[in-house]
Amino acid sequence: MSNKIETIDVNLHYGDFHALKDISLGIPENSVTALIGPSGCGKSTYLRLFNRMNDLIPETRITGKVLLDGENIYKIKATKIDALRRNVGMVFQKPNPFPKSIFENVAYGLRVNGITDKSFIEGQVEKTLHQAALWDEVKDKLKKSAFELSGGQQQRLCIARALAIEPSIILMDEPASALDPISTGKIEDLIFELKSEFTIVIVTHNMQQAGRVSDYTGFFYLGSLIEFGKTRKIFTNPSKQETENYISGRFG
Amino acid sequence: MRLRKITEPVFERLIKICGYSSGFIVLLIVIFLFKEGISFFNLSPVDEGSTLWVHNSNPVKELDAAQIKDIFDQKIDNWKAIGGNDQPIELFTLDELGEAFTAEQLGPKFEYLPKCIDSYMDSLPGAIGFFPEKQTVGLLKSAKEVEVDKVSFSTFISDTEWFPTSRPAARMGIMPLLLGTLLVSFFAILFALPLGLAASIYLAEIADDRVRKILKPIIELLAGIPSVVYGFFGLVVIVPFVQNTFNLPVGETALAGSIVLAIMALPTIITVSEDALRTTPRAMKEASLALGASQWQTIRKVIVPYAASGITAAAILGIGRAIGETMAALMVTGNSAIMPHSLLQPVRTIPATIAAELGEAPFGGLHFKALFALGCILFIITLIINLLVERVSAKRR
């Protein structure tokens, strides 16, 4: 399988803080890659490299290469960043729907990208709500505010919203950490469904979750990538002592 | 230890008293204002101690303040116009009396005054007389007293003329002042809102920290400048600018007032809406950007709608500031209490009227009370505005 994303010697500083240290990693296409590690290890920062979300934080310096389909996304023109983000969907830790109707939440990404064809938008909204396994629950109240949904429904709405603009990569930053076990289960099923079409990178605190949903796992510690490999191998036979300590719950 | 047991309850009481007394003071002011303001109604618009008279044969029994003013301004010159016989109206006051009769005929102490009035009235049945109560009531045979409509709330609200010192009857219609106030405030907010909103968006979303640290205190300083200084600024800069731009005879216009009040409302609008914009969760902004929206799209479609109620509150607060502003409005609006027809004409606002006229209104008189009634109306308007702000911000939470 080819690598969809590849980072080569990436270093990232927030001011004086060295957040990512020499990270080189290839993320295979159409698979689920989990990034694990204790809080503050840099896994979220690393995830946010791929859609240049770190750019929003002042005094961030990045060196090294981040290749997406072979192109260094830190060398593209500023005007192309919007196009990059269209290709890289993101689901955040807490459900963060917009203060709009359910329909408009999903349609938002299409609208901001200049799509006005009403029937196309309607079709896309329905399709992605189906994909996010939310359609049956909201089909009668698409005009209602997204804030009326439960937390788990809101998170699936956010997934539908990310899918609507048809990205090829989906980044998930602890997507189930604010949800109850049943909602978490639904999200995990969804991730499993989606992996045939998308390359998914998921940051998670939850070791079992990483074990359940991912094909590959990367373990981060103190800003460095300690180990990367097939999930099964990382969880059963890690080659580094730190990984084993973390996975077996000795720290973290 | 024991001392604390005594002092703490004392302090607690003191603090409690302070809290209650501030509420009490507000109540006191409101009661006082409304007591004076309400006593304005049901007064006669005619000068105290004076009466109006017509000949016994005249069918007109009753006049209102507007008719009296038109009669004495000679805009109405025939009784027919106001439901009487077809005969010309002759004005008859002490001046005419002094011309028609010699001092001897009037008597050294004016004791023959009623007789003289009677004989004058009989020779001119179309006359309307305006005399002091003392020398007429119960003494005239030829004439009857005209009843004058009392000041009512409906005439106060609907009358389009404000002539509080005209004699024999004052006209006190709030309409020109109210419309002047609303016109100036409306355009003030029309100018200030887009500017203020843009500035708050810039401060909250676009400016980097260094710029914001300089700009924000400057804008807050703008709120602390005394209004009389804004008035000076308006008089020296805005008024000539308006005059030259529109080629007007005078620059003191509603437009000049709107511009000055807009500048004064800016700090309120900017700080309140910036605070509202800042409450937009970062995750929401990031979600929008992550969907490929530009920064501008994110501001327009996510951040501003999220902060909409806060921005509305800012706008209403700004309107409140503009409506209640006295000094600057007094200095730059030209102070003519006529019905406003355009922005390029002098107007007068309610607070400016109160400030300008209170000094010359006799204490406790009709005019004085009329100004208090204006104060009541102003109070009600600002109360409504404050309640609106409360509602809008309550919705936000």
Coordinates of C-alpha atoms in Angstrom, one line a residue, chain B residues 49-51 113-114 131-139:
Chain B
G49 CA -53.6 84.4 36.0
S50 CA -54.8 85.4 32.5
T51 CA -58.1 84.8 30.8
L113 CA -61.0 98.8 33.3
P114 CA -63.9 96.4 33.2
F131 CA -56.7 90.1 30.2
P132 CA -55.5 89.5 33.7
E133 CA -57.9 87.4 35.7
K134 CA -58.0 90.0 38.5
Q135 CA -59.6 92.8 36.6
T136 CA -62.1 90.7 34.6
V137 CA -63.5 87.6 36.2
G138 CA -67.0 88.4 37.5
L139 CA -66.8 92.0 36.4

